[in-house]
Short mmCIF file of C-alpha atoms and ligand atoms in Angstrom, two decimals:
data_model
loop_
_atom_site.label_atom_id
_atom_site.label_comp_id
_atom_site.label_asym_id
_atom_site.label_seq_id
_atom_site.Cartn_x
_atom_site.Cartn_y
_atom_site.Cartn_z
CA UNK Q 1 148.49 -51.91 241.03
CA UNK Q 2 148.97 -48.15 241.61
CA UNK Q 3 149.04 -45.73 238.71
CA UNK Q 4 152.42 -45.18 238.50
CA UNK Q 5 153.49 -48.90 238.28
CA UNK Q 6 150.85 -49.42 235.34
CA UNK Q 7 152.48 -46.21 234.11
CA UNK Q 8 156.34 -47.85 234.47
CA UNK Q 9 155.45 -51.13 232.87
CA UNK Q 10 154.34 -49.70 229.56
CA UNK Q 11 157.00 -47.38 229.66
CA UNK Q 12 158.88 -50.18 229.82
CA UNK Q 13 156.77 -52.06 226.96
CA UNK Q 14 156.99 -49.22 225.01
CA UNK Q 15 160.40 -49.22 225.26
CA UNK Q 16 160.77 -53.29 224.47
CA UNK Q 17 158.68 -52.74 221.55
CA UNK Q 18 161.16 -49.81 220.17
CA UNK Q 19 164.20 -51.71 220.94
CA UNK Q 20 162.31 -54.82 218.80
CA UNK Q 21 162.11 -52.71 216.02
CA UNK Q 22 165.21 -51.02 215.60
CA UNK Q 23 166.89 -54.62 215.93
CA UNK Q 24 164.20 -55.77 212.93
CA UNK Q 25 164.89 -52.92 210.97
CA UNK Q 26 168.86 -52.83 211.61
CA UNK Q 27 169.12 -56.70 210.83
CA UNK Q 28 166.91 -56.52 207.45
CA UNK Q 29 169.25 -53.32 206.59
CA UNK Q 30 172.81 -53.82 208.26
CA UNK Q 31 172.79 -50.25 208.65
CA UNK Q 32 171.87 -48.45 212.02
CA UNK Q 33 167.95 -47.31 210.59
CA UNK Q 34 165.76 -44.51 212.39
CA UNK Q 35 163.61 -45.81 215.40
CA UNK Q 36 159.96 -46.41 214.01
CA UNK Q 37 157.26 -44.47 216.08
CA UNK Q 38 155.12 -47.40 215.78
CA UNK Q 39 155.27 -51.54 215.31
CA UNK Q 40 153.74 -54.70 216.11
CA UNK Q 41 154.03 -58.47 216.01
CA UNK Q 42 152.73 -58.65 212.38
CA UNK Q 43 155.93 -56.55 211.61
CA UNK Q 44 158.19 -58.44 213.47
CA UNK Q 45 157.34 -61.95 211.90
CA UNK Q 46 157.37 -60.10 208.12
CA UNK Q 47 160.71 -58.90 208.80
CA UNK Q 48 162.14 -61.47 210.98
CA UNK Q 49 161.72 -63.88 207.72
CA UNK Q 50 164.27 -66.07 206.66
CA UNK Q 51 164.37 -69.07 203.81
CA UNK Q 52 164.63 -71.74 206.02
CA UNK Q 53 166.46 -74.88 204.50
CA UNK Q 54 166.92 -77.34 207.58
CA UNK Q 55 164.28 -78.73 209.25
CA UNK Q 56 163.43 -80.95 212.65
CA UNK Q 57 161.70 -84.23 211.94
CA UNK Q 58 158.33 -82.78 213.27
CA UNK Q 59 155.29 -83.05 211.27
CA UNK Q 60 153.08 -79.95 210.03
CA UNK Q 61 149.64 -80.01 212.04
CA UNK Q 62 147.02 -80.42 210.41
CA UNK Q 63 145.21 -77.40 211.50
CA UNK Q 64 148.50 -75.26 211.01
CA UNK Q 65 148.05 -76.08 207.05
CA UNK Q 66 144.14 -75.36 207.34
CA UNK Q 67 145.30 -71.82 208.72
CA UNK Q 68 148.08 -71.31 206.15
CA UNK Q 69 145.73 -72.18 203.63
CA UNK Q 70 142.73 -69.19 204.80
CA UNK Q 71 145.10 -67.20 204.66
CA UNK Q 72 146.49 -67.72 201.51
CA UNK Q 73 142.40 -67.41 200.74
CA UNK Q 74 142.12 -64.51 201.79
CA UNK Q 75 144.64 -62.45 199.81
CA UNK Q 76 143.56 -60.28 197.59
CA UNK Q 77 142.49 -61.58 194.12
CA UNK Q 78 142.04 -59.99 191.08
CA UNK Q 79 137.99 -59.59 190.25
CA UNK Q 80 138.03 -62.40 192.85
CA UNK Q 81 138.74 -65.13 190.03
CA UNK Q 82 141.12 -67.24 192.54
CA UNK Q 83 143.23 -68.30 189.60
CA UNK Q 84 145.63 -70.57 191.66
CA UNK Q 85 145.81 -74.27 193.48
CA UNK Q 86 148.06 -75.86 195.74
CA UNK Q 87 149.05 -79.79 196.04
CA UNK Q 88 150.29 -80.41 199.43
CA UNK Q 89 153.04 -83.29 199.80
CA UNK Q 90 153.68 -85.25 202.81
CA UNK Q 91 154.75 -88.81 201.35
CA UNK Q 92 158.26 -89.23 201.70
CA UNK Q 93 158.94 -90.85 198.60
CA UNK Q 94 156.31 -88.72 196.55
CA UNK Q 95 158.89 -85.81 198.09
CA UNK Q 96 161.88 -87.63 197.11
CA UNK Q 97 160.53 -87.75 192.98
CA UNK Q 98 159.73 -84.25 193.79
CA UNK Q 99 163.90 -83.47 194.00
CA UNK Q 100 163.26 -83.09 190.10
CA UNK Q 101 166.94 -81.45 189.50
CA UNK Q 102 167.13 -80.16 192.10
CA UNK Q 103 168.47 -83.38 193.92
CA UNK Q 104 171.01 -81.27 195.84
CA UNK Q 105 168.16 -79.04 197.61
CA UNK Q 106 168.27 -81.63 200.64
CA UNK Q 107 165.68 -79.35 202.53
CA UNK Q 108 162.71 -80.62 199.82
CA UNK Q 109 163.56 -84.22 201.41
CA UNK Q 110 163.90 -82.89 204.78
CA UNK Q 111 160.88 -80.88 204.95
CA UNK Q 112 157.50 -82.63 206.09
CA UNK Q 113 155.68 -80.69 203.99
CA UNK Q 114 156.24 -80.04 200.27
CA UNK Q 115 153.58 -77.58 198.73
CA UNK Q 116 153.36 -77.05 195.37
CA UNK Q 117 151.47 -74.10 194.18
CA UNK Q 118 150.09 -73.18 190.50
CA UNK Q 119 148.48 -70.78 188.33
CA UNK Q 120 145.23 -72.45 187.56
CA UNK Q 121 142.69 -71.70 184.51
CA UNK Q 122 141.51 -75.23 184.73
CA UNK Q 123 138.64 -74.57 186.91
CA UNK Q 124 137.15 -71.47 185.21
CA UNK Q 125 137.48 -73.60 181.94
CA UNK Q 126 135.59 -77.07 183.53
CA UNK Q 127 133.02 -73.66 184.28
CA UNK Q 128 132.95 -73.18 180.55
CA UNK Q 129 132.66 -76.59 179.65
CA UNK Q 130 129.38 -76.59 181.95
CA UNK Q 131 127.98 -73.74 180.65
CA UNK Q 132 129.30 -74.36 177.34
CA UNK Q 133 129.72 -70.10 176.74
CA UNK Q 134 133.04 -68.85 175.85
CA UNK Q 135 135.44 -70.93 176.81
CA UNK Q 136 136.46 -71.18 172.45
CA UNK Q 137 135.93 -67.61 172.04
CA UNK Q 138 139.46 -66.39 174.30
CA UNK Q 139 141.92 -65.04 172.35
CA UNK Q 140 145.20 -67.20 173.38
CA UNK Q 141 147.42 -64.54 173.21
CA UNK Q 142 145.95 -62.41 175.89
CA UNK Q 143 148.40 -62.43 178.35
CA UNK Q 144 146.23 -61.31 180.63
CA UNK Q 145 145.10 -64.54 181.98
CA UNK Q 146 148.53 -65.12 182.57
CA UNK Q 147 149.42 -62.52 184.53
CA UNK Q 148 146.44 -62.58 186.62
CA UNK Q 149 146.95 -65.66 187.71
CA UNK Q 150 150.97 -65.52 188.51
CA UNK Q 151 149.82 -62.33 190.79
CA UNK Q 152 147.14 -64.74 192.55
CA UNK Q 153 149.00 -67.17 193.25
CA UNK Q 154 151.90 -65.40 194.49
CA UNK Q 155 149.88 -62.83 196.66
CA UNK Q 156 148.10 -66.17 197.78
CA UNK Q 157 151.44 -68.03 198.46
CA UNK Q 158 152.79 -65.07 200.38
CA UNK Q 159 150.49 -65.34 202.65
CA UNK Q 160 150.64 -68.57 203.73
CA UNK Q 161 154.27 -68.30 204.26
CA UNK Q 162 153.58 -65.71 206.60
CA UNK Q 163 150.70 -67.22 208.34
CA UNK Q 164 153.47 -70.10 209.07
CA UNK Q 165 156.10 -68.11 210.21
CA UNK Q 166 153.83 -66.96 212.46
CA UNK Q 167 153.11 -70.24 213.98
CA UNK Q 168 156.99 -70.63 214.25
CA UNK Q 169 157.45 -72.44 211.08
CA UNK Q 170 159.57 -72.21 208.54
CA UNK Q 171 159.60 -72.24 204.78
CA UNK Q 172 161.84 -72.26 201.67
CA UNK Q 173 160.29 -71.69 198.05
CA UNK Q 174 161.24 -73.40 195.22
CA UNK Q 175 161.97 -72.12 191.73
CA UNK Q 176 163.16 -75.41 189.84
CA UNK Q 177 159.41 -76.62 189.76
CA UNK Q 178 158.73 -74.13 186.71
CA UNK Q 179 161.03 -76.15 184.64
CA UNK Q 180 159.59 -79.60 185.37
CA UNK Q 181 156.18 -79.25 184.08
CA UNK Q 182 155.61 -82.74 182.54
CA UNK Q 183 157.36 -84.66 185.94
CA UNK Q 184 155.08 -82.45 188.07
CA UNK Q 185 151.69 -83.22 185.94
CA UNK Q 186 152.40 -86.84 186.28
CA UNK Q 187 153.13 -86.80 189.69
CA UNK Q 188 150.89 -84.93 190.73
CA UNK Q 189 147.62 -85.61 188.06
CA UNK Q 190 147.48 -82.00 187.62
CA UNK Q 191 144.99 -81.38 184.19
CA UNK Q 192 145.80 -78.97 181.71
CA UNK Q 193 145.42 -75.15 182.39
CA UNK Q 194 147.18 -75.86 185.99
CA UNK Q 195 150.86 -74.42 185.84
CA UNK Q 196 153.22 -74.89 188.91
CA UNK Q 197 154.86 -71.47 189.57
CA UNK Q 198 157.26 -72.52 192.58
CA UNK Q 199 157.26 -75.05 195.45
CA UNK Q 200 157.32 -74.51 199.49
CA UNK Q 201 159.33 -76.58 201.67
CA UNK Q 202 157.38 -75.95 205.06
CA UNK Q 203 158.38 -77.36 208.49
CA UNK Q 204 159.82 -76.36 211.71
CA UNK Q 205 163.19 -74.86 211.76
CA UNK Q 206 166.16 -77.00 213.45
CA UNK Q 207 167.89 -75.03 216.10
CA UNK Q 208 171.20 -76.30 215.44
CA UNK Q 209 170.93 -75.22 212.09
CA UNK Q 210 169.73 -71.68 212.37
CA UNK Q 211 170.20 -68.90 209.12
CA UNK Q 212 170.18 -65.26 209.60
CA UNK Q 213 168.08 -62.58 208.58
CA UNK Q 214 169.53 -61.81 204.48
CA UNK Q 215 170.03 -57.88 204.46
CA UNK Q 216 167.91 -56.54 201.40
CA UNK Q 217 168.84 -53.81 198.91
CA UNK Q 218 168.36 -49.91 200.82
CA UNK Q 219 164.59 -48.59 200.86
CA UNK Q 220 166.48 -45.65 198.47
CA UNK Q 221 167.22 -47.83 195.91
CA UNK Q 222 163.17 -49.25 195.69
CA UNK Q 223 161.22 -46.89 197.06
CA UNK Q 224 160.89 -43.78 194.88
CA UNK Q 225 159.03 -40.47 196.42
CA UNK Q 226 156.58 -38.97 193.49
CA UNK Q 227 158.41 -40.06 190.57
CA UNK Q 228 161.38 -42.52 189.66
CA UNK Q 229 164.67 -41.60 190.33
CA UNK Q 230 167.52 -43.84 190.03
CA UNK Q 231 170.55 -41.40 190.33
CA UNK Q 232 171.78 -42.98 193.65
CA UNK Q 233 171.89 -46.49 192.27
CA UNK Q 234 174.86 -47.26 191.58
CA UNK Q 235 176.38 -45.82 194.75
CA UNK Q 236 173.49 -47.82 196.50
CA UNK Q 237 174.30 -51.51 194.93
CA UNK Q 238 177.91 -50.94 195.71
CA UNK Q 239 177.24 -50.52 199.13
CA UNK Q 240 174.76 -53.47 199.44
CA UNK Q 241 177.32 -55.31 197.23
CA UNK Q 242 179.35 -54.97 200.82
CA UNK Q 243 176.90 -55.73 203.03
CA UNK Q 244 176.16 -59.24 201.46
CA UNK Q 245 179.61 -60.08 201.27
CA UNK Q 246 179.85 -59.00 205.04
CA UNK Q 247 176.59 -61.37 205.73
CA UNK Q 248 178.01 -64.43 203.19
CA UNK Q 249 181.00 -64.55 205.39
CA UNK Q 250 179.32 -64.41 208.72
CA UNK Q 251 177.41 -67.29 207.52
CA UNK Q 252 179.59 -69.07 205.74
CA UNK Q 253 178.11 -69.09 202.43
CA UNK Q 254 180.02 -68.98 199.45
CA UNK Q 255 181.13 -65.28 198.72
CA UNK Q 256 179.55 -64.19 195.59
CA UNK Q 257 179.64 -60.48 194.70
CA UNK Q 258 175.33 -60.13 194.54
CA UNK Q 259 175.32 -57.52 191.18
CA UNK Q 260 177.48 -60.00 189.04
CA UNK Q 261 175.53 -62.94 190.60
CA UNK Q 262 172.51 -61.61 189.82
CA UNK Q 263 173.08 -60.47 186.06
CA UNK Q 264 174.55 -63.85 185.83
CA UNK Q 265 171.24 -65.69 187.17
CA UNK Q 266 169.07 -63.69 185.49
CA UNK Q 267 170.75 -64.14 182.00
CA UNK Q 268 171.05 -68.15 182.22
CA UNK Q 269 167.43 -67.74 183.96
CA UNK Q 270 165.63 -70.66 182.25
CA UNK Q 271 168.38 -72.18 179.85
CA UNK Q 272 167.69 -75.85 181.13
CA UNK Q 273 165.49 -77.87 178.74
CA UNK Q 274 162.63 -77.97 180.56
CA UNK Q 275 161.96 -74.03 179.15
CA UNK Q 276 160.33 -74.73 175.79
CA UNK Q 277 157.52 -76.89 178.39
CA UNK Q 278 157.39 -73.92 180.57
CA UNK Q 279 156.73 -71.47 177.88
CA UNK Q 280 154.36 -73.14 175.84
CA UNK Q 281 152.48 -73.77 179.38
CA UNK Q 282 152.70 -70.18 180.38
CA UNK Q 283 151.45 -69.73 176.43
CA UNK Q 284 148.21 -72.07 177.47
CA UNK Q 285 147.33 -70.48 180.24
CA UNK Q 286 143.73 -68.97 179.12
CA UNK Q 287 141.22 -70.47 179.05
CA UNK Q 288 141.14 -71.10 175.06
CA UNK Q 289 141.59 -74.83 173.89
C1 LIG S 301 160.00 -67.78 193.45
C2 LIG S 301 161.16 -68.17 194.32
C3 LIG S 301 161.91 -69.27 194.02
C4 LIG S 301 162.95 -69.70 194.85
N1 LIG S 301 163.62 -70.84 194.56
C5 LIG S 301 164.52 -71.32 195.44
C6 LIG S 301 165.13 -72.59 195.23
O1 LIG S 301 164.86 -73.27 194.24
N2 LIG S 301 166.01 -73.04 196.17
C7 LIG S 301 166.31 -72.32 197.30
O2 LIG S 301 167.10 -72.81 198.10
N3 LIG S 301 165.77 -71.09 197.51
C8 LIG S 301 164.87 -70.59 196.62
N4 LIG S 301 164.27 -69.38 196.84
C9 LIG S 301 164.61 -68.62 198.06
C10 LIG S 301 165.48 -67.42 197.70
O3 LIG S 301 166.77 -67.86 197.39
C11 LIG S 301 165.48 -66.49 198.92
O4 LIG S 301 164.18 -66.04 199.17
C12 LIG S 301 166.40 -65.28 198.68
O5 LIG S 301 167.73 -65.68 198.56
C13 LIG S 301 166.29 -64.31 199.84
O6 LIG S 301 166.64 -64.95 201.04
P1 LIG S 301 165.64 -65.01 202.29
O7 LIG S 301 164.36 -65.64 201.79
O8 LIG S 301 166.32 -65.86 203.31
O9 LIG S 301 165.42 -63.63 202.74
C14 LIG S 301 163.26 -68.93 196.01
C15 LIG S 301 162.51 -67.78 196.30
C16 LIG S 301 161.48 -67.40 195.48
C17 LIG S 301 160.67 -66.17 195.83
#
């Protein structure tokens, strides 16, 4: 091929590439968003995600969990402790007890895979045990543990949910799981010290039932330069106020205003019974007895 072909086809790459970004950018945004000088496939699957909540009767591979799983290994973790586990879900009617409350989320039934992922102490407490050092001497009211582990296991989760949407399949956390602590240990023979955070429904997306990219609040209104500066807020949530309703209606979701929703969720966040469990779990999670 002579120079100036090679030459033509990565102008014409380059300018593929530029036209996939702007598209990425302008769908996460819903505002027209300056032309990165720079992107790649890794940026196109991050920002291409969608909760996906209808799935095609197709089974995960095997070796498309095994990858999901490195990768969720090889997040970062805090002094490499690995405070987190995951149960992984196939059988239908195990799935099906799994609804816990949450019966109307038909995408947990629907999904091949159902992955349920937890802060877990237990292991560096059977280490304890072993070595008999310690394990009594934790002060249960560090919340350190804690915290440690809900960052593990969400940095870890993360990445498995992009290591599947690169492989083309989807996902859908899910929140309820918190709230069912007691169902889940039973179900699942999960020891003490092992707290589900959240579920995963994982599978592969059904065409005919496609979602769209959700537009997220502007970079202004998260992304502060030096120090924080939150003088452009309100003018900021107004406008993305506007851009959800615009997206609920071309999707025909229920139009909620997103502030009010929010407050509302995050004021009634945890008011089902299953809290008092949750907390005193979250409370247990170190590694004292
Ligand atoms: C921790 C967590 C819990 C969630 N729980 C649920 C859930 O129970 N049911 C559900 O349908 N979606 C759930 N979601 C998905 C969110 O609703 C979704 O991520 C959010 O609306 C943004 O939409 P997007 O993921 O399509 O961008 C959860 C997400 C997270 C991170």
């Amino acid at each position: 091929m002579s120079t100036s072909a090679v030459n033509i086809r990565s102008a014409i790459a380059a300018t593929n590439t530029q036209v996939e970004a702007r598209a990425a950018l302008d769908e996460r945004y819903r505002v027209p968003c300056t032309e990165p000088e720079q992107w790649n496939p890794t940026l196109s699957v991050l920002l291409g995600h969608r909760s996906v909540r209808a799935f095609l009767p197709r089974s995960v591979e095997p070796w498309a969990l095994q990858a999901a799983i490195a990768a969720a290994q090889s997040a970062s973790s805090s002094l490499n402790l690995q405070l987190w586990s995951v149960v992984a879900v196939e059988d239908p009617a195990r799935k099906a007890r799994l609804c816990l409350g949450v019966a109307d989320q038909r995408w947990i039934r629907e999904a091949p895979l159902y992955l349920i992922w937890s802060a877990d102490l237990s292991r560096h407490r059977r280490v304890a045990e072993r070595i008999s050092a310690h394990g009594d001497n934790l002060d249960p009211d560090n919340l350190d543990p804690l915290a440690t582990a809900l960052v593990d296991v969400s940095l870890a989760a993360q990445n498995a949910a992009v290591a599947f949407e690169s492989l083309g399949l989807g996902l859908c956390y899910i929140g309820a799981v918190r709230l069912y602590q007691q169902e889940l240990r039973d179900e699942l023979a999960l020891p003490s010290h092992v707290v589900p955070i959240f579920g995963m429904c994982v599978g592969y997306p059904d065409p005919d039932r496609p979602t769209g990219v959700k537009p997220r609040l502007p970079q202004d209104a998260v992304l502060h330069k030096e120090r924080y500066d939150a003088a452009a807020d309100a003018a900021l949530i107004e406008s993305y106020d506007a851009r959800m309703a615009d997206f609920q209606g071309k999707q025909r979701l229920k139009q909620v205003v997103w502030s009010d929703y929010s407050l509302r969720r995050l004021f009634n966040l945890h008011t089902r019974d299953g809290r008092e469990a949750y907390n005193a779990a979250l409370r247990n999670l170190s590694l004292a007895r």
